[in-house]
Amino acid sequence: MQETGQGSVTLVLGGVRSGKSRYAQQLAERSERVMFVATAKISDDEMQKKIERHREERPAGWTTLEEPLELARVLAHHQPDCDVMVVDCLTIFAANLLEEEGEDDDAIERRVEALCESLRTAGCSVVLVSNEVGSGVVPAYPLGRRYRDLLGEINQRVARVADDVVLMVAGLPLALKGHLEVTL
């Protein structure tokens, strides 16, 4: 990651259980002041257990902020407080956008553009985690297709802004853009 006043942006993509979060954590562990931004909300017992597992895996010295929607505001407000910010994950962020904004495509566009703009001007390094859904099956229902399309668009837009884009496959990182900072 860059050591200058302008932070670097890294997007870590992959399928379910591909090692995305572990890789992002390893990137962040090299920094002293880390803020972890969790986008998930507890919706059922399974999600609660997953959130608890992720909490236990993070170093105790990290600051954790739970924010399901306002990622641009979090970046703008908290970047002076950390050397690196980990956003885990854009996959849940996309679902939260659809839940909050419904059919209001303009509101969704504003939030996605605000996120991308905050990444362009970030003063700290940012590592974002997201699922790559482009290789999956086409969902059988309209909301599933809308979600898949939104997440794919968010991933593309963040990838354009990012300095480094890493695809995780079977726990192994593959540099799609830029270079690898950590190898497993």
PDB file of C-alpha atoms in Angstrom, residues 35 37 65 67 70-82 85 118 121-124:
ATOM      1  CA  MET A  35     -10.576   0.741  11.033  1.00  0.00           C
ATOM      2  CA  VAL A  37     -16.148  -1.104   8.512  1.00  0.00           C
ATOM      3  CA  LEU A  65     -17.550   0.523  12.880  1.00  0.00           C
ATOM      4  CA  GLU A  67     -22.305   0.901   8.885  1.00  0.00           C
ATOM      5  CA  GLU A  70     -23.192   5.382   4.527  1.00  0.00           C
ATOM      6  CA  LEU A  71     -19.782   4.222   3.312  1.00  0.00           C
ATOM      7  CA  ALA A  72     -18.934   7.554   1.654  1.00  0.00           C
ATOM      8  CA  ARG A  73     -19.669   9.435   4.881  1.00  0.00           C
ATOM      9  CA  VAL A  74     -17.616   6.960   6.921  1.00  0.00           C
ATOM     10  CA  LEU A  75     -14.650   7.334   4.564  1.00  0.00           C
ATOM     11  CA  ALA A  76     -14.841  11.120   4.581  1.00  0.00           C
ATOM     12  CA  HIS A  77     -15.259  11.401   8.334  1.00  0.00           C
ATOM     13  CA  HIS A  78     -12.957   8.659   9.657  1.00  0.00           C
ATOM     14  CA  GLN A  79     -10.007   8.632   7.240  1.00  0.00           C
ATOM     15  CA  PRO A  80      -7.877  10.821   9.556  1.00  0.00           C
ATOM     16  CA  ASP A  81      -8.398   8.233  12.301  1.00  0.00           C
ATOM     17  CA  CYS A  82      -6.684   5.356  10.519  1.00  0.00           C
ATOM     18  CA  MET A  85      -9.803   1.169   6.354  1.00  0.00           C
ATOM     19  CA  SER A 118     -14.765   9.186  -1.539  1.00  0.00           C
ATOM     20  CA  THR A 121     -10.034  11.335  -2.575  1.00  0.00           C
ATOM     21  CA  ALA A 122      -9.275   9.015   0.352  1.00  0.00           C
ATOM     22  CA  GLY A 123      -6.426  10.140   2.553  1.00  0.00           C
ATOM     23  CA  CYS A 124      -5.965   6.667   4.019  1.00  0.00           C
TER      24      CYS A 124
END
